[in-house]
């Protein structure tokens, strides 16, 4: 069988050796025509599993399952095809391109998913054997087999069926971040003190690559699924005139809900736009749910820190009263529109972070909160799921199905903190399109978080240089460039 993308690691694998093995194939700028793409995939599959491409779906799935290791290894050695933002924006705008987009995904998704499977299978420190990581590997392997069992879409009806499967894949994939987190937390407990430094460095490097690639994979699928329905001002999931103030207000509602759920109280959030009104000069092309995720994670951290730092002020005051909320210093969110970036500054008085810990904040699974139970995921949900649940509540209330004090849709319990994933993952979302998140802290007082979001041109054309160099404009691979640090 072809050589896997990564070689197996030993427990003593060095950071440099891991970096050497994680070199991605050279980037190609040519996209194979659809007709050749489908024929190439059929020919390749026929060579690996004779008669599989002509068999019934049941027989084909059985044959593929028997040869799954060979198939995953072969797919993982193929190059991921770069797709520019301009192309994806056009895919979402022109309905006649949906068939081409579906056929491209039919070929591309198995390659990208197989690469992630082979990386996860080769994780050091027996991390691949943890329950959470094994669960992700099994799910990803199932997606590859599902797609290879399907014929490439060739008609509008088949595109609709393929779109339903892509939607299922997105929904089934929402717990990956949480599942991976629990797997790493489980594996970390068996690591000795002498190995913990190497463990953290290796895990950080692998997960930066894994989650960057996952952001890209989900984005190209979300763009296809989102383009199935026309929505004014959108091309798929890309919004032409995204308003960061409105998104921040929704993110603040979600973070407040979580904070009250876990701490019984939440600080107020105040919004300021010193250089523009709430409706002027703040619109830019971006992916709103990416921005919502980043802001929710930043606000969650600020709210938790504020409540814990000022809990002593609530003595003698009912914790669920309006007076209690007023006793907490508010969190301030400031928006400034520059020529290249929209910068959002989140200011809290949550006690700050010691200067010696600032770098560690960006390490995966570094958290000042108690880690969740790695043996159970009951009652814990990702921020992606929380956004879906909160939207359900809003829809219910708007349709008269509930009130502000109660709803027929119950918000599920979710972790306010403890995974140590939120900030590092948010920074990957920002950097995916050439942005960044930075922190400035005053220990003993509070922290300022800066979210720099580049304008994605005008409808994804005339992109600024940082976006052109970003993983989102290339092949979703983490590639360091001057001034770009992993953690």
GROMACS .gro file of C-alpha atoms in nm:
model
  487
    1UNK     CA    1   0.000   0.000   0.000
    2UNK     CA    2   0.108   0.362  -0.054
    3UNK     CA    3   0.310   0.525   0.222
    4UNK     CA    4   0.079   0.704   0.470
    5UNK     CA    5   0.096   1.084   0.496
    6UNK     CA    6   0.268   1.046   0.833
    7UNK     CA    7   0.501   0.784   0.974
    8UNK     CA    8   0.422   0.627   1.313
    9UNK     CA    9   0.573   0.815   1.607
   10UNK     CA   10   0.751   0.678   1.912
   11UNK     CA   11   0.701   0.821   2.259
   12UNK     CA   12   1.039   0.994   2.230
   13UNK     CA   13   0.965   1.166   1.900
   14UNK     CA   14   1.108   1.519   1.905
   15UNK     CA   15   0.924   1.835   1.807
   16UNK     CA   16   1.159   1.873   1.509
   17UNK     CA   17   1.087   1.520   1.386
   18UNK     CA   18   0.714   1.578   1.404
   19UNK     CA   19   0.752   1.903   1.213
   20UNK     CA   20   0.953   1.717   0.948
   21UNK     CA   21   0.682   1.456   0.901
   22UNK     CA   22   0.406   1.717   0.884
   23UNK     CA   23   0.526   1.882   0.562
   24UNK     CA   24   0.235   1.916   0.318
   25UNK     CA   25   0.268   1.839  -0.056
   26UNK     CA   26   0.342   2.132  -0.285
   27UNK     CA   27   0.043   2.351  -0.363
   28UNK     CA   28  -0.105   2.330  -0.711
   29UNK     CA   29  -0.306   2.611  -0.863
   30UNK     CA   30  -0.477   2.405  -1.132
   31UNK     CA   31  -0.815   2.247  -1.074
   32UNK     CA   32  -0.882   1.923  -1.262
   33UNK     CA   33  -1.183   1.949  -1.496
   34UNK     CA   34  -1.492   1.777  -1.363
   35UNK     CA   35  -1.515   1.519  -1.640
   36UNK     CA   36  -1.152   1.413  -1.589
   37UNK     CA   37  -1.195   1.434  -1.212
   38UNK     CA   38  -1.476   1.179  -1.205
   39UNK     CA   39  -1.304   0.946  -1.449
   40UNK     CA   40  -0.978   0.969  -1.254
   41UNK     CA   41  -1.153   0.882  -0.928
   42UNK     CA   42  -1.328   0.583  -1.088
   43UNK     CA   43  -1.004   0.459  -1.245
   44UNK     CA   44  -0.815   0.501  -0.920
   45UNK     CA   45  -1.082   0.318  -0.721
   46UNK     CA   46  -1.096   0.037  -0.976
   47UNK     CA   47  -0.722  -0.010  -0.945
   48UNK     CA   48  -0.739  -0.032  -0.565
   49UNK     CA   49  -1.056  -0.241  -0.541
   50UNK     CA   50  -1.133  -0.430  -0.864
   51UNK     CA   51  -1.497  -0.405  -0.983
   52UNK     CA   52  -1.587  -0.176  -0.693
   53UNK     CA   53  -1.687   0.116  -0.915
   54UNK     CA   54  -1.935  -0.101  -1.110
   55UNK     CA   55  -2.086  -0.292  -0.817
   56UNK     CA   56  -2.404  -0.212  -0.627
   57UNK     CA   57  -2.369   0.029  -0.336
   58UNK     CA   58  -2.397  -0.250  -0.078
   59UNK     CA   59  -2.131  -0.466  -0.242
   60UNK     CA   60  -1.913  -0.165  -0.309
   61UNK     CA   61  -1.930  -0.053   0.055
   62UNK     CA   62  -1.837  -0.405   0.168
   63UNK     CA   63  -1.539  -0.419  -0.070
   64UNK     CA   64  -1.425  -0.073   0.033
   65UNK     CA   65  -1.449  -0.159   0.402
   66UNK     CA   66  -1.223  -0.459   0.357
   67UNK     CA   67  -0.960  -0.239   0.193
   68UNK     CA   68  -1.012   0.073   0.404
   69UNK     CA   69  -0.651   0.105   0.522
   70UNK     CA   70  -0.517   0.091   0.166
   71UNK     CA   71  -0.778   0.343   0.048
   72UNK     CA   72  -0.717   0.590   0.329
   73UNK     CA   73  -0.341   0.570   0.280
   74UNK     CA   74  -0.371   0.624  -0.096
   75UNK     CA   75  -0.613   0.915  -0.062
   76UNK     CA   76  -0.401   1.080   0.205
   77UNK     CA   77  -0.104   1.105  -0.034
   78UNK     CA   78  -0.307   1.304  -0.287
   79UNK     CA   79  -0.288   1.683  -0.293
   80UNK     CA   80  -0.569   1.893  -0.149
   81UNK     CA   81  -0.693   2.126  -0.422
   82UNK     CA   82  -0.670   2.497  -0.335
   83UNK     CA   83  -0.997   2.686  -0.386
   84UNK     CA   84  -0.986   3.064  -0.380
   85UNK     CA   85  -1.241   3.279  -0.200
   86UNK     CA   86  -1.330   3.437  -0.533
   87UNK     CA   87  -1.417   3.093  -0.676
   88UNK     CA   88  -1.619   2.992  -0.370
   89UNK     CA   89  -1.806   3.323  -0.375
   90UNK     CA   90  -1.892   3.264  -0.740
   91UNK     CA   91  -2.005   2.908  -0.665
   92UNK     CA   92  -2.254   3.051  -0.417
   93UNK     CA   93  -2.380   3.317  -0.659
   94UNK     CA   94  -2.432   3.114  -0.977
   95UNK     CA   95  -2.688   2.828  -0.942
   96UNK     CA   96  -2.567   2.665  -1.265
   97UNK     CA   97  -2.232   2.593  -1.094
   98UNK     CA   98  -2.383   2.381  -0.817
   99UNK     CA   99  -2.333   2.059  -1.013
  100UNK     CA  100  -1.967   2.144  -1.070
  101UNK     CA  101  -1.931   2.234  -0.701
  102UNK     CA  102  -2.093   1.904  -0.591
  103UNK     CA  103  -1.867   1.698  -0.819
  104UNK     CA  104  -1.563   1.883  -0.687
  105UNK     CA  105  -1.663   1.810  -0.325
  106UNK     CA  106  -1.732   1.444  -0.409
  107UNK     CA  107  -1.367   1.413  -0.508
  108UNK     CA  108  -1.210   1.661  -0.265
  109UNK     CA  109  -1.375   1.575   0.068
  110UNK     CA  110  -1.249   1.211   0.081
  111UNK     CA  111  -0.893   1.335   0.018
  112UNK     CA  112  -0.900   1.597   0.293
  113UNK     CA  113  -1.078   1.369   0.541
  114UNK     CA  114  -0.835   1.082   0.471
  115UNK     CA  115  -0.540   1.311   0.540
  116UNK     CA  116  -0.690   1.398   0.879
  117UNK     CA  117  -0.749   1.028   0.956
  118UNK     CA  118  -0.388   0.935   0.878
  119UNK     CA  119  -0.260   1.221   1.095
  120UNK     CA  120  -0.480   1.116   1.385
  121UNK     CA  121  -0.378   0.752   1.351
  122UNK     CA  122  -0.013   0.849   1.394
  123UNK     CA  123  -0.036   1.075   1.698
  124UNK     CA  124   0.242   1.037   1.956
  125UNK     CA  125   0.212   0.942   2.324
  126UNK     CA  126  -0.056   0.680   2.240
  127UNK     CA  127  -0.297   0.966   2.186
  128UNK     CA  128  -0.452   0.779   1.894
  129UNK     CA  129  -0.568   0.513   2.140
  130UNK     CA  130  -0.774   0.752   2.355
  131UNK     CA  131  -1.149   0.708   2.327
  132UNK     CA  132  -1.217   1.059   2.196
  133UNK     CA  133  -0.960   1.045   1.916
  134UNK     CA  134  -1.067   0.692   1.816
  135UNK     CA  135  -1.425   0.817   1.788
  136UNK     CA  136  -1.319   1.097   1.554
  137UNK     CA  137  -1.111   0.853   1.344
  138UNK     CA  138  -1.404   0.612   1.312
  139UNK     CA  139  -1.647   0.888   1.212
  140UNK     CA  140  -1.409   1.036   0.955
  141UNK     CA  141  -1.341   0.691   0.809
  142UNK     CA  142  -1.716   0.638   0.775
  143UNK     CA  143  -1.749   0.965   0.579
  144UNK     CA  144  -1.483   0.850   0.333
  145UNK     CA  145  -1.653   0.515   0.277
  146UNK     CA  146  -1.992   0.685   0.237
  147UNK     CA  147  -1.861   0.919  -0.033
  148UNK     CA  148  -1.672   0.649  -0.222
  149UNK     CA  149  -1.985   0.434  -0.217
  150UNK     CA  150  -2.182   0.714  -0.386
  151UNK     CA  151  -2.155   0.786  -0.757
  152UNK     CA  152  -2.055   1.144  -0.842
  153UNK     CA  153  -2.366   1.364  -0.882
  154UNK     CA  154  -2.462   1.404  -1.248
  155UNK     CA  155  -2.808   1.567  -1.232
  156UNK     CA  156  -2.997   1.826  -1.029
  157UNK     CA  157  -3.181   1.554  -0.833
  158UNK     CA  158  -2.851   1.387  -0.745
  159UNK     CA  159  -2.706   1.723  -0.643
  160UNK     CA  160  -2.998   1.766  -0.401
  161UNK     CA  161  -2.935   1.419  -0.254
  162UNK     CA  162  -2.563   1.494  -0.225
  163UNK     CA  163  -2.642   1.826  -0.058
  164UNK     CA  164  -2.852   1.646   0.205
  165UNK     CA  165  -2.558   1.417   0.282
  166UNK     CA  166  -2.320   1.713   0.309
  167UNK     CA  167  -2.563   1.876   0.550
  168UNK     CA  168  -2.572   1.556   0.757
  169UNK     CA  169  -2.191   1.545   0.758
  170UNK     CA  170  -2.176   1.900   0.895
  171UNK     CA  171  -2.429   1.828   1.169
  172UNK     CA  172  -2.265   1.498   1.261
  173UNK     CA  173  -1.928   1.672   1.279
  174UNK     CA  174  -2.013   1.946   1.531
  175UNK     CA  175  -1.880   1.755   1.834
  176UNK     CA  176  -1.533   1.690   1.691
  177UNK     CA  177  -1.368   1.975   1.884
  178UNK     CA  178  -1.517   1.860   2.213
  179UNK     CA  179  -1.448   1.492   2.143
  180UNK     CA  180  -1.085   1.564   2.055
  181UNK     CA  181  -1.052   1.777   2.370
  182UNK     CA  182  -1.179   1.496   2.590
  183UNK     CA  183  -0.945   1.250   2.417
  184UNK     CA  184  -0.642   1.469   2.481
  185UNK     CA  185  -0.746   1.532   2.843
  186UNK     CA  186  -0.778   1.156   2.889
  187UNK     CA  187  -0.435   1.086   2.736
  188UNK     CA  188  -0.271   1.371   2.928
  189UNK     CA  189  -0.351   1.204   3.261
  190UNK     CA  190  -0.118   0.914   3.176
  191UNK     CA  191   0.178   1.136   3.081
  192UNK     CA  192   0.464   1.165   3.328
  193UNK     CA  193   0.592   1.503   3.448
  194UNK     CA  194   0.913   1.452   3.248
  195UNK     CA  195   0.718   1.407   2.924
  196UNK     CA  196   0.446   1.669   2.972
  197UNK     CA  197   0.646   1.947   2.799
  198UNK     CA  198   0.703   1.739   2.483
  199UNK     CA  199   0.343   1.620   2.498
  200UNK     CA  200   0.207   1.975   2.495
  201UNK     CA  201   0.433   2.092   2.211
  202UNK     CA  202   0.355   1.791   1.993
  203UNK     CA  203  -0.019   1.810   2.061
  204UNK     CA  204  -0.022   2.182   1.982
  205UNK     CA  205   0.151   2.136   1.648
  206UNK     CA  206  -0.072   1.847   1.540
  207UNK     CA  207  -0.393   2.018   1.649
  208UNK     CA  208  -0.305   2.349   1.484
  209UNK     CA  209  -0.280   2.157   1.156
  210UNK     CA  210  -0.584   1.941   1.226
  211UNK     CA  211  -0.818   2.223   1.327
  212UNK     CA  212  -0.695   2.457   1.051
  213UNK     CA  213  -0.772   2.187   0.795
  214UNK     CA  214  -1.108   2.120   0.963
  215UNK     CA  215  -1.204   2.487   0.937
  216UNK     CA  216  -1.126   2.473   0.565
  217UNK     CA  217  -1.312   2.146   0.511
  218UNK     CA  218  -1.622   2.271   0.689
  219UNK     CA  219  -1.607   2.604   0.508
  220UNK     CA  220  -1.609   2.458   0.154
  221UNK     CA  221  -1.894   2.224   0.254
  222UNK     CA  222  -2.089   2.501   0.430
  223UNK     CA  223  -2.053   2.718   0.121
  224UNK     CA  224  -2.207   2.441  -0.091
  225UNK     CA  225  -2.490   2.368   0.154
  226UNK     CA  226  -2.560   2.737   0.213
  227UNK     CA  227  -2.585   2.812  -0.159
  228UNK     CA  228  -2.883   2.575  -0.192
  229UNK     CA  229  -3.116   2.853  -0.078
  230UNK     CA  230  -3.108   3.215  -0.190
  231UNK     CA  231  -3.052   3.458   0.095
  232UNK     CA  232  -3.033   3.830   0.028
  233UNK     CA  233  -2.683   3.971   0.083
  234UNK     CA  234  -2.521   3.627   0.098
  235UNK     CA  235  -2.326   3.399  -0.131
  236UNK     CA  236  -2.362   3.069   0.051
  237UNK     CA  237  -2.230   3.148   0.400
  238UNK     CA  238  -2.029   3.453   0.289
  239UNK     CA  239  -2.206   3.779   0.373
  240UNK     CA  240  -2.131   4.074   0.146
  241UNK     CA  241  -2.217   4.338   0.408
  242UNK     CA  242  -2.145   4.172   0.741
  243UNK     CA  243  -2.221   4.393   1.043
  244UNK     CA  244  -1.982   4.306   1.331
  245UNK     CA  245  -2.182   4.507   1.586
  246UNK     CA  246  -2.497   4.303   1.532
  247UNK     CA  247  -2.300   3.978   1.544
  248UNK     CA  248  -2.127   4.086   1.866
  249UNK     CA  249  -2.464   4.161   2.024
  250UNK     CA  250  -2.584   3.808   1.944
  251UNK     CA  251  -2.257   3.660   2.070
  252UNK     CA  252  -2.298   3.857   2.395
  253UNK     CA  253  -2.648   3.712   2.440
  254UNK     CA  254  -2.513   3.359   2.395
  255UNK     CA  255  -2.218   3.413   2.630
  256UNK     CA  256  -2.449   3.573   2.889
  257UNK     CA  257  -2.679   3.270   2.872
  258UNK     CA  258  -2.383   3.036   2.935
  259UNK     CA  259  -2.240   3.248   3.215
  260UNK     CA  260  -2.574   3.266   3.397
  261UNK     CA  261  -2.619   2.893   3.352
  262UNK     CA  262  -2.287   2.818   3.525
  263UNK     CA  263  -2.234   3.119   3.754
  264UNK     CA  264  -2.597   3.229   3.814
  265UNK     CA  265  -2.499   3.581   3.708
  266UNK     CA  266  -2.333   3.759   3.417
  267UNK     CA  267  -2.180   4.106   3.377
  268UNK     CA  268  -2.332   4.361   3.142
  269UNK     CA  269  -2.183   4.414   2.796
  270UNK     CA  270  -2.151   4.765   2.652
  271UNK     CA  271  -2.085   4.840   2.285
  272UNK     CA  272  -1.893   5.139   2.150
  273UNK     CA  273  -1.825   5.253   1.792
  274UNK     CA  274  -1.612   5.568   1.834
  275UNK     CA  275  -1.540   5.620   1.462
  276UNK     CA  276  -1.872   5.517   1.307
  277UNK     CA  277  -2.240   5.479   1.379
  278UNK     CA  278  -2.395   5.138   1.439
  279UNK     CA  279  -2.502   5.119   1.075
  280UNK     CA  280  -2.238   5.313   0.877
  281UNK     CA  281  -1.882   5.217   0.774
  282UNK     CA  282  -1.892   4.887   0.965
  283UNK     CA  283  -2.007   4.654   0.689
  284UNK     CA  284  -1.755   4.428   0.521
  285UNK     CA  285  -1.741   4.093   0.342
  286UNK     CA  286  -1.690   3.805   0.585
  287UNK     CA  287  -1.828   3.477   0.720
  288UNK     CA  288  -2.061   3.579   1.005
  289UNK     CA  289  -2.070   3.248   1.192
  290UNK     CA  290  -1.687   3.249   1.214
  291UNK     CA  291  -1.702   3.595   1.370
  292UNK     CA  292  -1.982   3.483   1.605
  293UNK     CA  293  -1.775   3.188   1.727
  294UNK     CA  294  -1.465   3.400   1.797
  295UNK     CA  295  -1.656   3.671   1.981
  296UNK     CA  296  -1.854   3.418   2.186
  297UNK     CA  297  -1.534   3.250   2.304
  298UNK     CA  298  -1.366   3.581   2.394
  299UNK     CA  299  -1.674   3.706   2.580
  300UNK     CA  300  -1.713   3.375   2.765
  301UNK     CA  301  -1.360   3.409   2.902
  302UNK     CA  302  -1.412   3.773   2.997
  303UNK     CA  303  -1.742   3.702   3.172
  304UNK     CA  304  -1.609   3.410   3.374
  305UNK     CA  305  -1.302   3.605   3.483
  306UNK     CA  306  -1.511   3.910   3.578
  307UNK     CA  307  -1.757   3.711   3.788
  308UNK     CA  308  -1.484   3.517   3.969
  309UNK     CA  309  -1.273   3.830   4.033
  310UNK     CA  310  -1.563   4.030   4.179
  311UNK     CA  311  -1.768   3.761   4.350
  312UNK     CA  312  -1.685   3.917   4.689
  313UNK     CA  313  -1.887   4.225   4.593
  314UNK     CA  314  -2.204   4.016   4.583
  315UNK     CA  315  -2.205   3.936   4.956
  316UNK     CA  316  -2.541   4.036   5.094
  317UNK     CA  317  -2.686   4.095   4.746
  318UNK     CA  318  -2.916   3.838   4.586
  319UNK     CA  319  -2.709   3.685   4.307
  320UNK     CA  320  -3.001   3.669   4.065
  321UNK     CA  321  -3.105   4.031   4.114
  322UNK     CA  322  -3.048   4.331   3.888
  323UNK     CA  323  -2.846   4.492   4.169
  324UNK     CA  324  -2.602   4.200   4.157
  325UNK     CA  325  -2.537   4.251   3.785
  326UNK     CA  326  -2.481   4.623   3.843
  327UNK     CA  327  -2.224   4.539   4.112
  328UNK     CA  328  -2.005   4.375   3.847
  329UNK     CA  329  -1.791   4.597   3.621
  330UNK     CA  330  -1.924   4.586   3.264
  331UNK     CA  331  -1.740   4.432   2.971
  332UNK     CA  332  -1.680   4.685   2.696
  333UNK     CA  333  -1.664   4.599   2.326
  334UNK     CA  334  -1.513   4.864   2.099
  335UNK     CA  335  -1.535   4.856   1.717
  336UNK     CA  336  -1.303   5.048   1.485
  337UNK     CA  337  -1.311   5.027   1.105
  338UNK     CA  338  -0.971   5.069   0.937
  339UNK     CA  339  -0.883   5.061   0.570
  340UNK     CA  340  -0.757   4.700   0.590
  341UNK     CA  341  -0.907   4.555   0.909
  342UNK     CA  342  -1.207   4.575   1.133
  343UNK     CA  343  -1.065   4.568   1.486
  344UNK     CA  344  -1.280   4.461   1.781
  345UNK     CA  345  -1.147   4.521   2.131
  346UNK     CA  346  -1.301   4.340   2.428
  347UNK     CA  347  -1.213   4.503   2.762
  348UNK     CA  348  -1.274   4.333   3.096
  349UNK     CA  349  -1.181   4.386   3.459
  350UNK     CA  350  -1.144   4.018   3.538
  351UNK     CA  351  -0.814   4.036   3.725
  352UNK     CA  352  -0.585   3.995   3.426
  353UNK     CA  353  -0.335   3.724   3.339
  354UNK     CA  354   0.018   3.693   3.481
  355UNK     CA  355   0.276   3.792   3.219
  356UNK     CA  356   0.446   3.454   3.255
  357UNK     CA  357   0.126   3.278   3.143
  358UNK     CA  358   0.040   3.487   2.835
  359UNK     CA  359   0.213   3.253   2.589
  360UNK     CA  360   0.059   2.945   2.752
  361UNK     CA  361  -0.289   3.089   2.693
  362UNK     CA  362  -0.250   3.000   2.324
  363UNK     CA  363  -0.157   2.638   2.394
  364UNK     CA  364  -0.435   2.389   2.335
  365UNK     CA  365  -0.582   2.249   2.656
  366UNK     CA  366  -0.425   2.513   2.879
  367UNK     CA  367  -0.709   2.632   3.101
  368UNK     CA  368  -0.737   2.804   3.436
  369UNK     CA  369  -1.073   2.632   3.490
  370UNK     CA  370  -1.129   2.276   3.605
  371UNK     CA  371  -1.113   2.029   3.318
  372UNK     CA  372  -1.437   1.847   3.233
  373UNK     CA  373  -1.479   1.475   3.294
  374UNK     CA  374  -1.309   1.282   3.014
  375UNK     CA  375  -1.526   0.978   3.076
  376UNK     CA  376  -1.853   1.146   2.988
  377UNK     CA  377  -1.980   1.413   2.750
  378UNK     CA  378  -2.325   1.429   2.906
  379UNK     CA  379  -2.443   1.785   2.928
  380UNK     CA  380  -2.146   1.933   2.741
  381UNK     CA  381  -2.182   2.098   2.402
  382UNK     CA  382  -1.960   2.294   2.167
  383UNK     CA  383  -2.005   2.662   2.087
  384UNK     CA  384  -2.124   2.561   1.739
  385UNK     CA  385  -2.409   2.363   1.893
  386UNK     CA  386  -2.484   2.637   2.144
  387UNK     CA  387  -2.536   2.882   1.860
  388UNK     CA  388  -2.785   2.644   1.699
  389UNK     CA  389  -2.975   2.600   2.026
  390UNK     CA  390  -2.990   2.972   2.097
  391UNK     CA  391  -3.121   3.032   1.744
  392UNK     CA  392  -3.393   2.775   1.811
  393UNK     CA  393  -3.491   2.965   2.125
  394UNK     CA  394  -3.505   3.293   1.934
  395UNK     CA  395  -3.718   3.140   1.658
  396UNK     CA  396  -3.950   2.989   1.918
  397UNK     CA  397  -3.997   3.323   2.093
  398UNK     CA  398  -4.049   3.515   1.768
  399UNK     CA  399  -4.316   3.266   1.666
  400UNK     CA  400  -4.496   3.304   1.997
  401UNK     CA  401  -4.384   2.970   2.133
  402UNK     CA  402  -4.217   3.109   2.442
  403UNK     CA  403  -4.126   3.419   2.636
  404UNK     CA  404  -3.814   3.578   2.771
  405UNK     CA  405  -3.867   3.398   3.097
  406UNK     CA  406  -3.929   3.056   2.954
  407UNK     CA  407  -3.936   2.860   2.631
  408UNK     CA  408  -4.047   2.521   2.508
  409UNK     CA  409  -3.694   2.478   2.371
  410UNK     CA  410  -3.457   2.405   2.658
  411UNK     CA  411  -3.101   2.529   2.634
  412UNK     CA  412  -2.867   2.233   2.691
  413UNK     CA  413  -2.594   2.252   2.953
  414UNK     CA  414  -2.258   2.358   2.808
  415UNK     CA  415  -1.908   2.403   2.942
  416UNK     CA  416  -1.827   2.767   3.018
  417UNK     CA  417  -1.457   2.677   3.041
  418UNK     CA  418  -1.223   2.389   3.115
  419UNK     CA  419  -1.137   2.244   2.773
  420UNK     CA  420  -0.862   2.496   2.695
  421UNK     CA  421  -0.965   2.496   2.329
  422UNK     CA  422  -1.170   2.814   2.286
  423UNK     CA  423  -0.900   3.082   2.253
  424UNK     CA  424  -0.647   2.880   2.045
  425UNK     CA  425  -0.924   2.765   1.812
  426UNK     CA  426  -1.065   3.118   1.785
  427UNK     CA  427  -0.721   3.243   1.682
  428UNK     CA  428  -0.709   2.975   1.411
  429UNK     CA  429  -1.047   3.098   1.284
  430UNK     CA  430  -0.910   3.454   1.274
  431UNK     CA  431  -0.584   3.351   1.106
  432UNK     CA  432  -0.763   3.131   0.853
  433UNK     CA  433  -0.835   3.444   0.649
  434UNK     CA  434  -0.530   3.646   0.752
  435UNK     CA  435  -0.660   3.801   1.076
  436UNK     CA  436  -0.539   3.751   1.431
  437UNK     CA  437  -0.626   3.767   1.801
  438UNK     CA  438  -0.389   3.925   2.052
  439UNK     CA  439  -0.410   3.984   2.427
  440UNK     CA  440  -0.282   4.268   2.644
  441UNK     CA  441  -0.320   4.209   3.015
  442UNK     CA  442  -0.268   4.400   3.341
  443UNK     CA  443  -0.234   4.144   3.617
  444UNK     CA  444  -0.450   4.250   3.908
  445UNK     CA  445  -0.690   4.449   3.692
  446UNK     CA  446  -0.807   4.304   3.361
  447UNK     CA  447  -0.741   4.199   3.002
  448UNK     CA  448  -0.788   4.360   2.661
  449UNK     CA  449  -0.846   4.118   2.373
  450UNK     CA  450  -0.798   4.248   2.018
  451UNK     CA  451  -0.969   4.069   1.729
  452UNK     CA  452  -0.832   4.182   1.392
  453UNK     CA  453  -1.056   4.084   1.101
  454UNK     CA  454  -0.938   4.162   0.745
  455UNK     CA  455  -1.186   4.283   0.490
  456UNK     CA  456  -1.233   4.006   0.233
  457UNK     CA  457  -1.213   4.254  -0.053
  458UNK     CA  458  -1.533   4.350  -0.231
  459UNK     CA  459  -1.732   4.028  -0.256
  460UNK     CA  460  -1.403   3.837  -0.221
  461UNK     CA  461  -1.226   4.023  -0.504
  462UNK     CA  462  -0.916   4.246  -0.471
  463UNK     CA  463  -0.813   4.065  -0.153
  464UNK     CA  464  -0.553   4.233   0.073
  465UNK     CA  465  -0.208   4.072   0.101
  466UNK     CA  466  -0.264   3.903   0.443
  467UNK     CA  467  -0.573   3.726   0.305
  468UNK     CA  468  -0.386   3.615  -0.008
  469UNK     CA  469  -0.125   3.451   0.217
  470UNK     CA  470  -0.379   3.290   0.452
  471UNK     CA  471  -0.470   2.918   0.472
  472UNK     CA  472  -0.823   3.003   0.353
  473UNK     CA  473  -0.694   3.136   0.021
  474UNK     CA  474  -0.458   2.842  -0.029
  475UNK     CA  475  -0.531   2.478   0.064
  476UNK     CA  476  -0.636   2.511   0.432
  477UNK     CA  477  -0.290   2.408   0.551
  478UNK     CA  478  -0.116   2.580   0.840
  479UNK     CA  479   0.194   2.733   0.679
  480UNK     CA  480   0.408   2.965   0.895
  481UNK     CA  481   0.506   3.296   0.740
  482UNK     CA  482   0.707   3.592   0.881
  483UNK     CA  483   0.544   3.719   1.197
  484UNK     CA  484   0.311   3.416   1.219
  485UNK     CA  485   0.362   3.207   1.533
  486UNK     CA  486   0.198   2.874   1.614
  487UNK     CA  487   0.156   2.960   1.984
   0.00000   0.00000   0.00000
